[in-house]
Amino acid sequence: MLGCEVEDRLRYRLTFVSGLLECLCFAGVVFGWASLVFVLKADGYFGDLCFNATETNGTLPNTDCSGQDEQLSLVFTIASFLNNFLTLPNGFIFDRFGTLVTRLLGISLYTTGTVLVAASSAALSFLLFPALSLIAVGGILFLITNMQVGNLFGTHRSTIITLYNGAFDSSSAVFLIIKVLFEGGISLRLSFIVISSCSVIHLLRTVFLLPTRHIPHPIPEGYTYGVKCGRSSSYNVERFESAHRQKYAVTVKGQMDTYNHPIQPEGEQQSGSTPGEATSFRSCFVTWLFFWHLVWLSVMQLRHYLFIGTLNPMLNRLANQDPSLVSQYTNAFAFTQLCGVLCAPWNGLLMDRHKGKPLPTGMTEREADLHSSVLSLFLTSFQCLLFSVCATCPLLPLQYLTFVLQVVNRSFLYGGNAAFINIAFPSHHFGKLYGLVMSLSAIVSLLQYPCFALVKALDGDPLYVNIGLTLLTSVAFIHPLNVYLHCRKSASERERFSDPEDSIQMEDIE
């Protein structure tokens, strides 16, 4: 039996390391699009949209490739939007059908996308539209199924979730590697054939290093998955999760639970709930906790998207159209993006700093986790405000600091988003709630297009738009304040219900 326990611990570590490599090498590669564009242009993708033109004096020839740039930009716009928007149905699939089905879907989409890129050419440029979209959606499925690995390491759960999100951000380096290999003589087709062949590794990991359904939290005694060590593979995760939910269902009438709504007395199930389920999906997303978390994510994500979208014209303006200087700052920005995997775990350590310490009397682990998240949420909001202020200042050397703040804040933002949802709401709704908040924030991110139009109307000067977004970013501070007040309210109610005199009064009333 001791040998089995050692084997389980080894399996947990292999699952963690292999998941980290999967996120780092595959999950978010689509966000390295800027590097891939150079290769696509060199291979002549959408090159038929370029045409010869002349300057106003009619003597100097010029090649206008604005149509090519527009089509390539549209490929990425659609892929990045679907990456977020389809997270909602993907989350429902994960919660309903489990890890195996979700990963098989993700592997199928991802492999089809990489094969389409390998099969594409300048004459078949339109294949990039479905190909990049499939790669983006398949990649987010890899991330969703890997974040549950944090449940295997209870005291470091938030750290691992944020680390995986940081690896997702840093995976943009894969397209940079493809660009370097292309310049060294390796074709785009060969690179994507190699990536496609890695689907075999994804399949093997799905079978041997991940559960068929979900990884529960907390991990029950004797829990295992994959190839078993002398034990039955019939472990009933659903039964454990149901029993665990009942444990937290306090039936005192009128008492409020962690999710800011009344818990139903025994025998009264909420609409859509299964037996033993104290919290319905609807009762999670109609709370102030979820609403302000959505606002928190949406305003900061919009700020990041607009910064990336206007970076090149901003640098050209600040560098007085000096191409070498613009290239220098663009390379610096690209390099800092690779450091996301190094920044993200710090946020998780903040959220897990209370682990291993005794809980205050009467406080549940979930309440302690929620209270610990306040500092992380505040720091993320503060980082974004500093980043936005630096980006607004029209000083070119200051942009080095802007790049650092941007990558740190982006890592904190997405890692903290997943960790907070995992903490604040029931684990059996994680996929749906994570998908819902990402989908709704994707819709909000479409406001970047009116912002682009406004910048263009202002002769390409983004100063006033940046000032407006900086003011909008300050709204994000409401979320940590709301969580802090919610924790104080929960603590006061816990003290009130634990007061013997109050208990006697309640008995008299009843």
Coordinates of C-alpha atoms in Angstrom, one line a residue:
M1 CA 0.0 0.0 0.0
L2 CA 2.9 2.3 0.7
G3 CA 4.2 1.6 -2.8
C4 CA 0.9 2.7 -4.2
E5 CA 1.0 6.0 -2.2
V6 CA 4.5 6.7 -3.6
E7 CA 3.2 5.9 -7.1
D8 CA 0.3 8.3 -6.6
R9 CA 2.6 11.1 -5.5
L10 CA 4.9 10.5 -8.5
R11 CA 1.8 10.5 -10.8
Y12 CA 0.7 13.8 -9.3
R13 CA 4.1 15.4 -10.1
L14 CA 4.2 14.0 -13.6
T15 CA 0.7 15.3 -14.2
F16 CA 1.8 18.8 -13.0
V17 CA 5.0 18.9 -15.0
S18 CA 3.5 17.6 -18.2
G19 CA 0.6 20.0 -17.9
L20 CA 2.9 22.9 -17.5
L21 CA 4.8 21.9 -20.6
E22 CA 1.6 21.4 -22.5
C23 CA 0.4 24.9 -21.6
L24 CA 3.9 26.4 -22.3
C25 CA 4.3 24.8 -25.7
F26 CA 0.8 24.6 -27.2
A27 CA -2.1 26.3 -25.3
G28 CA -1.7 30.0 -26.2
V29 CA 0.5 29.9 -29.3
V30 CA -2.1 32.0 -31.2
F31 CA -1.0 35.1 -29.2
G32 CA 2.4 34.9 -30.8
W33 CA 0.7 36.0 -34.0
A34 CA 2.9 39.0 -34.5
S35 CA 5.9 36.7 -35.2
L36 CA 3.9 34.4 -37.5
V37 CA 2.8 37.3 -39.6
F38 CA 6.4 37.9 -40.9
V39 CA 6.5 34.3 -42.1
L40 CA 3.1 34.4 -43.7
K41 CA 4.0 37.6 -45.6
A42 CA 7.3 36.1 -46.7
D43 CA 5.4 33.1 -48.1
G44 CA 3.0 35.4 -49.9
Y45 CA -0.2 34.7 -48.0
F46 CA -2.9 37.1 -49.3
G47 CA -0.2 38.6 -51.5
D48 CA -2.7 39.0 -54.3
L49 CA -4.2 41.9 -52.4
C50 CA -1.0 43.9 -52.8
F51 CA -0.9 46.2 -55.8
N52 CA 1.5 48.8 -57.3
A53 CA 0.7 52.4 -56.7
T54 CA 2.4 55.7 -57.2
E55 CA 3.1 58.6 -54.9
T56 CA 1.3 61.9 -55.4
N57 CA 4.0 63.2 -57.7
G58 CA 3.4 60.2 -60.0
T59 CA 7.1 59.3 -60.2
L60 CA 7.9 57.0 -57.3
P61 CA 6.4 53.5 -57.4
N62 CA 5.0 52.1 -54.2
T63 CA 3.4 48.8 -53.2
D64 CA 0.2 49.1 -51.2
C65 CA -0.4 46.0 -49.1
S66 CA -3.0 47.4 -46.8
G67 CA -5.5 44.8 -48.1
Q68 CA -3.1 42.0 -47.1
D69 CA -2.5 43.5 -43.7
E70 CA -6.3 43.8 -43.2
Q71 CA -6.9 40.2 -44.0
L72 CA -4.1 39.0 -41.8
S73 CA -5.4 41.2 -39.0
L74 CA -8.9 39.8 -39.5
V75 CA -7.6 36.2 -39.1
F76 CA -6.1 37.0 -35.7
T77 CA -9.2 39.1 -34.6
I78 CA -11.5 36.2 -35.2
A79 CA -9.3 33.7 -33.6
S80 CA -8.6 35.7 -30.5
F81 CA -12.4 36.5 -30.1
L82 CA -13.4 32.9 -30.4
N83 CA -10.6 31.9 -28.0
N84 CA -12.5 33.9 -25.3
F85 CA -16.1 33.7 -26.5
L86 CA -16.3 29.9 -26.9
T87 CA -14.9 29.4 -23.4
L88 CA -18.5 29.3 -22.2
P89 CA -19.7 26.3 -24.2
N90 CA -16.3 24.7 -23.6
G91 CA -16.8 25.2 -19.8
F92 CA -20.3 23.5 -20.0
I93 CA -18.8 20.6 -21.9
F94 CA -16.0 20.2 -19.3
D95 CA -18.5 20.3 -16.3
R96 CA -21.0 18.0 -18.0
F97 CA -18.8 15.4 -19.7
G98 CA -15.5 15.6 -17.8
T99 CA -11.8 15.7 -18.7
L100 CA -11.6 12.8 -21.2
V101 CA -14.4 14.1 -23.5
T102 CA -13.2 17.7 -23.3
R103 CA -9.6 16.9 -24.1
L104 CA -10.5 14.6 -27.0
L105 CA -12.5 17.5 -28.4
G106 CA -9.6 19.9 -27.8
I107 CA -7.0 17.6 -29.3
S108 CA -9.2 17.1 -32.4
L109 CA -9.7 20.8 -32.9
Y110 CA -6.1 21.7 -32.3
T111 CA -4.7 18.9 -34.6
T112 CA -7.2 19.9 -37.4
G113 CA -6.0 23.5 -37.1
T114 CA -2.3 22.7 -37.3
V115 CA -2.9 20.3 -40.2
L116 CA -4.8 23.1 -42.0
V117 CA -1.9 25.5 -41.6
A118 CA 0.5 22.8 -42.9
A119 CA -1.8 22.3 -45.9
S120 CA -2.2 26.0 -46.6
S121 CA -0.2 28.0 -49.1
A122 CA -0.4 31.4 -50.7
A123 CA -3.0 30.1 -53.1
L124 CA -5.0 28.7 -50.1
S125 CA -4.6 31.6 -47.8
F126 CA -8.3 31.4 -46.7
L127 CA -7.4 28.2 -44.8
L128 CA -5.9 30.5 -42.1
F129 CA -9.3 31.6 -41.0
P130 CA -10.5 28.2 -39.7
A131 CA -7.0 27.0 -38.9
L132 CA -6.1 29.7 -36.4
S133 CA -9.6 29.7 -34.9
L134 CA -9.3 25.9 -34.3
I135 CA -5.9 26.3 -32.7
A136 CA -7.1 29.0 -30.4
V137 CA -10.2 27.1 -29.2
G138 CA -8.3 23.9 -28.9
G139 CA -5.6 25.7 -26.9
I140 CA -8.1 27.1 -24.4
L141 CA -9.5 23.6 -23.8
F142 CA -6.0 22.4 -22.9
L143 CA -5.8 25.2 -20.3
I144 CA -9.3 24.5 -18.9
T145 CA -8.6 20.8 -18.3
N146 CA -5.1 21.5 -16.8
M147 CA -6.1 24.1 -14.3
Q148 CA -7.9 21.4 -12.2
V149 CA -4.4 19.9 -11.5
G150 CA -4.1 22.5 -8.8
N151 CA -6.6 20.5 -6.8
L152 CA -3.9 17.8 -6.4
F153 CA -1.7 20.2 -4.4
G154 CA -4.2 21.7 -1.9
T155 CA -1.9 24.2 -0.2
H156 CA -0.5 25.4 -3.5
R157 CA -3.7 25.2 -5.6
S158 CA -3.9 28.9 -6.5
T159 CA -0.1 29.0 -7.2
I160 CA -0.4 26.2 -9.8
I161 CA -3.5 27.7 -11.4
T162 CA -1.7 31.0 -11.9
L163 CA 1.4 29.3 -13.1
Y164 CA -0.5 27.5 -15.8
N165 CA -2.1 30.7 -16.9
G166 CA 1.4 32.3 -17.0
A167 CA 2.6 29.4 -19.2
F168 CA -0.4 30.0 -21.4
D169 CA 0.7 33.6 -21.9
S170 CA 4.4 32.6 -22.5
S171 CA 3.5 30.0 -25.2
S172 CA 3.4 32.9 -27.7
A173 CA 7.2 32.1 -27.9
V174 CA 6.4 29.1 -30.1
F175 CA 5.5 31.3 -33.1
L176 CA 8.7 33.3 -32.5
I177 CA 10.7 30.0 -32.6
I178 CA 8.9 29.1 -35.9
K179 CA 9.9 32.5 -37.3
V180 CA 13.6 31.9 -36.3
L181 CA 13.5 28.4 -37.8
F182 CA 12.0 29.9 -41.0
E183 CA 14.8 32.3 -41.3
G184 CA 17.2 29.4 -40.9
G185 CA 15.6 27.5 -43.8
I186 CA 12.9 25.4 -42.0
S187 CA 9.6 25.7 -43.9
L188 CA 6.3 26.7 -42.2
R189 CA 4.8 23.5 -43.4
L190 CA 7.4 21.3 -41.7
S191 CA 7.1 23.2 -38.4
F192 CA 3.3 22.7 -38.2
I193 CA 3.6 19.0 -39.2
V194 CA 5.9 18.5 -36.2
I195 CA 3.3 20.4 -34.0
S196 CA 0.5 18.2 -35.4
S197 CA 2.5 15.0 -34.6
C198 CA 2.7 16.1 -30.9
S199 CA -1.0 15.2 -30.6
V200 CA 0.1 11.7 -29.8
I201 CA 1.7 13.0 -26.7
H202 CA -1.6 14.8 -25.8
L203 CA -3.5 11.6 -26.2
L204 CA -1.1 9.6 -24.0
R205 CA -1.2 12.2 -21.3
T206 CA -5.0 12.2 -21.4
V207 CA -5.1 8.4 -20.9
F208 CA -2.3 8.0 -18.3
L209 CA -2.0 11.3 -16.4
L210 CA -5.5 12.7 -16.2
P211 CA -8.8 11.5 -14.8
T212 CA -11.8 10.5 -16.9
R213 CA -14.1 12.9 -15.1
H214 CA -12.7 15.6 -12.7
I215 CA -10.1 16.0 -10.0
P216 CA -12.1 16.7 -6.8
H217 CA -11.2 19.2 -4.1
P218 CA -10.2 18.5 -1.5
I219 CA -8.5 15.2 -2.6
P220 CA -10.1 12.2 -0.8
E221 CA -8.0 9.6 0.8
G222 CA -7.0 6.9 -1.7
Y223 CA -7.8 9.0 -4.7
T224 CA -6.0 7.9 -7.9
Y225 CA -6.5 8.0 -11.6
G226 CA -4.8 6.7 -14.8
V227 CA -3.1 3.3 -14.5
K228 CA -4.0 2.1 -11.0
C229 CA -1.7 0.4 -8.5
G230 CA -3.6 -2.7 -7.4
R231 CA -6.8 -0.7 -7.0
S232 CA -10.1 -0.5 -8.7
S233 CA -10.6 2.2 -11.2
S234 CA -14.3 2.7 -10.2
Y235 CA -13.7 5.6 -7.9
N236 CA -16.9 7.6 -7.8
V237 CA -15.9 11.3 -8.0
E238 CA -19.5 12.5 -8.4
R239 CA -20.5 10.8 -5.2
F240 CA -17.6 12.4 -3.3
E241 CA -18.4 15.9 -4.8
S242 CA -22.1 15.5 -3.8
A243 CA -21.1 14.5 -0.2
H244 CA -18.7 17.4 -0.1
R245 CA -21.3 19.9 -1.1
Q246 CA -23.7 18.6 1.6
K247 CA -20.9 19.2 4.1
Y248 CA -21.0 22.9 3.4
A249 CA -24.8 23.2 3.3
V250 CA -25.6 24.7 6.6
T251 CA -29.4 24.5 7.1
V252 CA -29.9 27.3 9.6
K253 CA -32.8 29.3 8.2
G254 CA -31.7 32.7 6.7
Q255 CA -28.0 32.1 7.2
M256 CA -25.9 33.3 4.2
D257 CA -23.2 31.2 2.6
T258 CA -19.9 32.1 0.9
Y259 CA -21.7 32.9 -2.4
N260 CA -23.8 35.7 -0.9
H261 CA -27.2 34.0 -1.1
P262 CA -29.4 32.0 1.3
I263 CA -28.7 28.3 1.5
Q264 CA -31.7 26.2 0.9
P265 CA -33.0 24.1 3.9
E266 CA -32.8 20.4 3.5
G267 CA -35.3 19.0 1.1
E268 CA -35.6 22.3 -0.8
Q269 CA -33.6 22.1 -4.0
Q270 CA -33.0 25.1 -6.2
S271 CA -34.2 25.0 -9.7
G272 CA -31.8 23.0 -11.8
S273 CA -30.0 21.5 -8.9
T274 CA -29.2 17.9 -8.5
P275 CA -29.8 16.1 -5.2
G276 CA -27.3 17.1 -2.6
E277 CA -26.3 20.2 -4.6
A278 CA -26.7 23.3 -2.3
T279 CA -25.7 25.9 -4.9
S280 CA -27.2 26.2 -8.4
F281 CA -25.3 27.6 -11.4
R282 CA -27.8 30.5 -11.7
S283 CA -27.4 31.4 -8.0
C284 CA -23.6 31.8 -8.6
F285 CA -23.6 34.2 -11.5
V286 CA -26.4 36.5 -10.2
T287 CA -24.3 37.6 -7.2
W288 CA -22.4 40.8 -6.7
L289 CA -19.2 38.7 -6.4
F290 CA -19.6 37.5 -9.9
F291 CA -20.8 40.8 -11.4
W292 CA -17.9 42.9 -10.0
H293 CA -15.4 40.2 -10.9
L294 CA -16.7 40.4 -14.5
V295 CA -16.3 44.2 -14.5
W296 CA -12.8 43.8 -12.9
L297 CA -11.7 41.5 -15.7
S298 CA -13.4 43.3 -18.5
V299 CA -12.0 46.8 -18.0
M300 CA -8.4 45.6 -17.5
Q301 CA -8.6 43.3 -20.5
L302 CA -9.9 46.1 -22.7
R303 CA -7.0 48.3 -21.5
H304 CA -4.5 45.6 -22.5
Y305 CA -6.1 44.9 -25.9
L306 CA -6.2 48.6 -26.8
F307 CA -2.5 49.0 -25.8
I308 CA -1.4 46.1 -28.0
G309 CA -3.5 47.3 -30.9
T310 CA -2.2 50.9 -30.8
L311 CA 1.4 50.0 -29.8
N312 CA 3.0 50.3 -33.3
P313 CA 1.5 53.7 -34.2
M314 CA 2.2 55.0 -30.7
L315 CA 5.9 54.0 -31.0
N316 CA 6.1 55.5 -34.4
R317 CA 4.7 58.8 -33.1
L318 CA 7.0 58.9 -30.0
A319 CA 10.1 57.8 -32.1
N320 CA 9.4 60.4 -34.8
Q321 CA 9.0 57.7 -37.4
D322 CA 12.5 56.3 -36.8
P323 CA 12.2 52.6 -38.0
S324 CA 15.3 51.4 -36.2
L325 CA 14.1 52.8 -32.9
V326 CA 10.6 51.5 -33.4
S327 CA 12.1 48.0 -34.1
Q328 CA 14.2 48.2 -30.9
Y329 CA 11.2 48.9 -28.7
T330 CA 9.0 46.4 -30.5
N331 CA 11.7 43.7 -29.8
A332 CA 11.8 44.7 -26.2
F333 CA 8.0 44.4 -25.9
A334 CA 8.1 40.9 -27.6
F335 CA 10.8 39.7 -25.2
T336 CA 9.0 40.8 -22.1
Q337 CA 5.9 38.8 -23.2
L338 CA 7.9 35.6 -22.7
C339 CA 8.3 36.3 -19.0
G340 CA 4.6 35.7 -18.2
V341 CA 5.3 32.2 -16.8
L342 CA 7.8 33.7 -14.3
C343 CA 5.5 36.5 -13.1
A344 CA 2.2 34.5 -12.7
P345 CA 3.2 32.2 -9.7
W346 CA 3.8 35.3 -7.5
N347 CA 0.1 36.0 -7.6
G348 CA -0.7 32.4 -6.6
L349 CA 1.7 32.6 -3.7
L350 CA -0.1 35.7 -2.5
M351 CA -3.4 33.8 -2.6
D352 CA -2.0 30.7 -0.9
R353 CA 0.0 32.6 1.8
H354 CA -2.4 31.5 4.5
K355 CA -2.2 27.8 3.7
G356 CA -0.8 25.6 6.4
K357 CA -1.9 28.0 9.1
P358 CA -4.7 27.2 11.6
L359 CA -8.0 28.7 10.6
P360 CA -9.8 31.1 12.9
T361 CA -12.6 29.6 14.9
G362 CA -15.6 28.8 12.8
M363 CA -14.0 29.9 9.5
T364 CA -14.2 27.5 6.6
E365 CA -11.3 26.9 4.2
R366 CA -13.3 28.5 1.4
E367 CA -13.9 31.7 3.5
A368 CA -10.2 31.9 4.3
D369 CA -9.3 31.5 0.6
L370 CA -11.7 34.3 -0.3
H371 CA -10.3 36.6 2.3
S372 CA -6.8 35.9 1.1
S373 CA -7.7 36.9 -2.4
V374 CA -8.4 40.5 -1.5
L375 CA -4.8 41.5 -1.6
S376 CA -4.2 39.8 -5.0
L377 CA -7.2 41.5 -6.5
F378 CA -6.1 44.9 -5.2
L379 CA -2.5 44.6 -6.4
T380 CA -3.7 43.5 -9.8
S381 CA -5.9 46.6 -10.1
F382 CA -3.1 48.8 -8.8
Q383 CA -0.7 47.3 -11.4
C384 CA -3.1 48.0 -14.2
L385 CA -3.5 51.6 -13.1
L386 CA 0.2 52.1 -13.0
F387 CA 0.6 50.4 -16.4
S388 CA -2.1 52.6 -17.9
V389 CA -0.6 55.8 -16.5
C390 CA 2.8 54.9 -18.0
A391 CA 1.3 54.0 -21.3
T392 CA -0.5 57.4 -21.4
C393 CA 2.6 59.5 -20.8
P394 CA 4.1 60.5 -24.2
L395 CA 7.7 59.6 -23.1
L396 CA 9.5 57.0 -25.2
P397 CA 12.1 55.7 -22.6
L398 CA 9.2 55.3 -20.1
Q399 CA 7.7 52.6 -22.3
Y400 CA 10.3 50.1 -21.1
L401 CA 8.7 50.3 -17.7
T402 CA 5.3 50.1 -19.4
F403 CA 6.2 46.8 -21.1
V404 CA 7.3 45.3 -17.7
L405 CA 4.1 46.5 -16.0
Q406 CA 2.0 45.2 -18.8
V407 CA 3.4 41.6 -18.8
V408 CA 3.3 41.5 -15.0
N409 CA -0.3 42.8 -14.8
R410 CA -1.5 40.5 -17.6
S411 CA -0.1 37.5 -15.8
F412 CA -1.7 38.5 -12.5
L413 CA -5.0 39.3 -14.3
Y414 CA -5.6 36.0 -16.1
G415 CA -4.1 33.8 -13.4
G416 CA -6.0 35.6 -10.7
N417 CA -9.2 35.4 -12.7
A418 CA -9.1 31.6 -12.8
A419 CA -7.9 31.3 -9.2
F420 CA -10.7 33.5 -7.9
I421 CA -13.5 31.6 -9.7
N422 CA -12.0 28.4 -8.3
I423 CA -12.0 29.8 -4.8
A424 CA -15.3 31.8 -4.7
F425 CA -17.7 29.4 -6.3
P426 CA -18.3 25.6 -6.2
S427 CA -15.8 23.5 -8.1
H428 CA -18.6 21.7 -10.0
H429 CA -19.5 25.0 -11.7
F430 CA -15.9 26.1 -12.4
G431 CA -15.9 25.3 -16.2
K432 CA -19.3 27.1 -16.7
L433 CA -18.4 30.2 -14.7
Y434 CA -14.9 30.5 -16.1
G435 CA -16.4 30.2 -19.6
L436 CA -19.2 32.7 -18.9
V437 CA -16.8 35.4 -17.5
M438 CA -14.4 34.9 -20.4
S439 CA -17.2 35.1 -23.0
L440 CA -18.8 38.2 -21.5
S441 CA -15.5 39.9 -21.2
A442 CA -14.8 39.1 -24.9
I443 CA -18.0 40.9 -25.8
V444 CA -16.8 43.9 -23.8
S445 CA -13.4 43.8 -25.5
L446 CA -15.2 44.6 -28.8
L447 CA -15.3 48.2 -27.6
Q448 CA -11.6 48.4 -28.7
Y449 CA -12.9 48.9 -32.3
P450 CA -14.7 52.2 -31.5
C451 CA -11.6 53.2 -29.5
F452 CA -9.5 52.5 -32.6
A453 CA -11.8 54.6 -34.7
L454 CA -11.6 57.4 -32.2
V455 CA -7.8 57.3 -32.2
K456 CA -7.9 57.5 -36.0
A457 CA -10.2 60.5 -35.8
L458 CA -7.8 62.2 -33.5
D459 CA -5.0 62.0 -36.2
G460 CA -3.6 58.8 -34.6
D461 CA -2.9 60.4 -31.2
P462 CA -4.2 58.0 -28.5
L463 CA -3.6 60.4 -25.6
Y464 CA -7.2 61.3 -24.8
V465 CA -8.4 57.7 -25.3
N466 CA -5.7 56.5 -22.9
I467 CA -6.7 59.1 -20.3
G468 CA -10.3 57.9 -20.6
L469 CA -9.3 54.2 -20.2
T470 CA -7.1 55.1 -17.2
L471 CA -10.1 56.6 -15.5
L472 CA -12.2 53.5 -16.5
T473 CA -9.5 51.2 -15.0
S474 CA -10.0 52.7 -11.6
V475 CA -13.4 51.0 -11.5
A476 CA -11.6 47.7 -11.0
F477 CA -10.8 48.7 -7.4
I478 CA -14.5 48.2 -6.6
H479 CA -14.1 44.4 -6.8
P480 CA -11.4 43.9 -4.1
L481 CA -13.4 46.3 -1.9
N482 CA -16.6 44.3 -2.5
V483 CA -14.8 41.0 -1.6
Y484 CA -13.4 42.6 1.6
L485 CA -16.8 43.8 2.7
H486 CA -18.3 40.4 1.9
C487 CA -15.7 38.7 4.0
R488 CA -16.4 41.1 6.9
K489 CA -20.1 40.4 6.6
S490 CA -19.6 36.7 6.6
A491 CA -17.4 36.9 9.7
S492 CA -19.9 39.0 11.6
E493 CA -22.7 36.6 10.7
R494 CA -20.6 33.7 11.8
E495 CA -19.9 35.3 15.1
R496 CA -23.6 36.2 15.6
F497 CA -24.7 32.6 14.9
S498 CA -22.0 31.2 17.2
D499 CA -23.1 33.5 20.1
P500 CA -24.9 31.3 22.7
E501 CA -27.4 34.1 23.5
D502 CA -28.3 34.5 19.8
S503 CA -28.8 30.7 19.6
I504 CA -31.2 30.7 22.6
Q505 CA -33.1 33.6 21.0
M506 CA -33.4 31.7 17.7
E507 CA -34.7 28.7 19.6
D508 CA -37.3 30.8 21.4
I509 CA -38.4 32.4 18.1
E510 CA -38.7 29.0 16.5

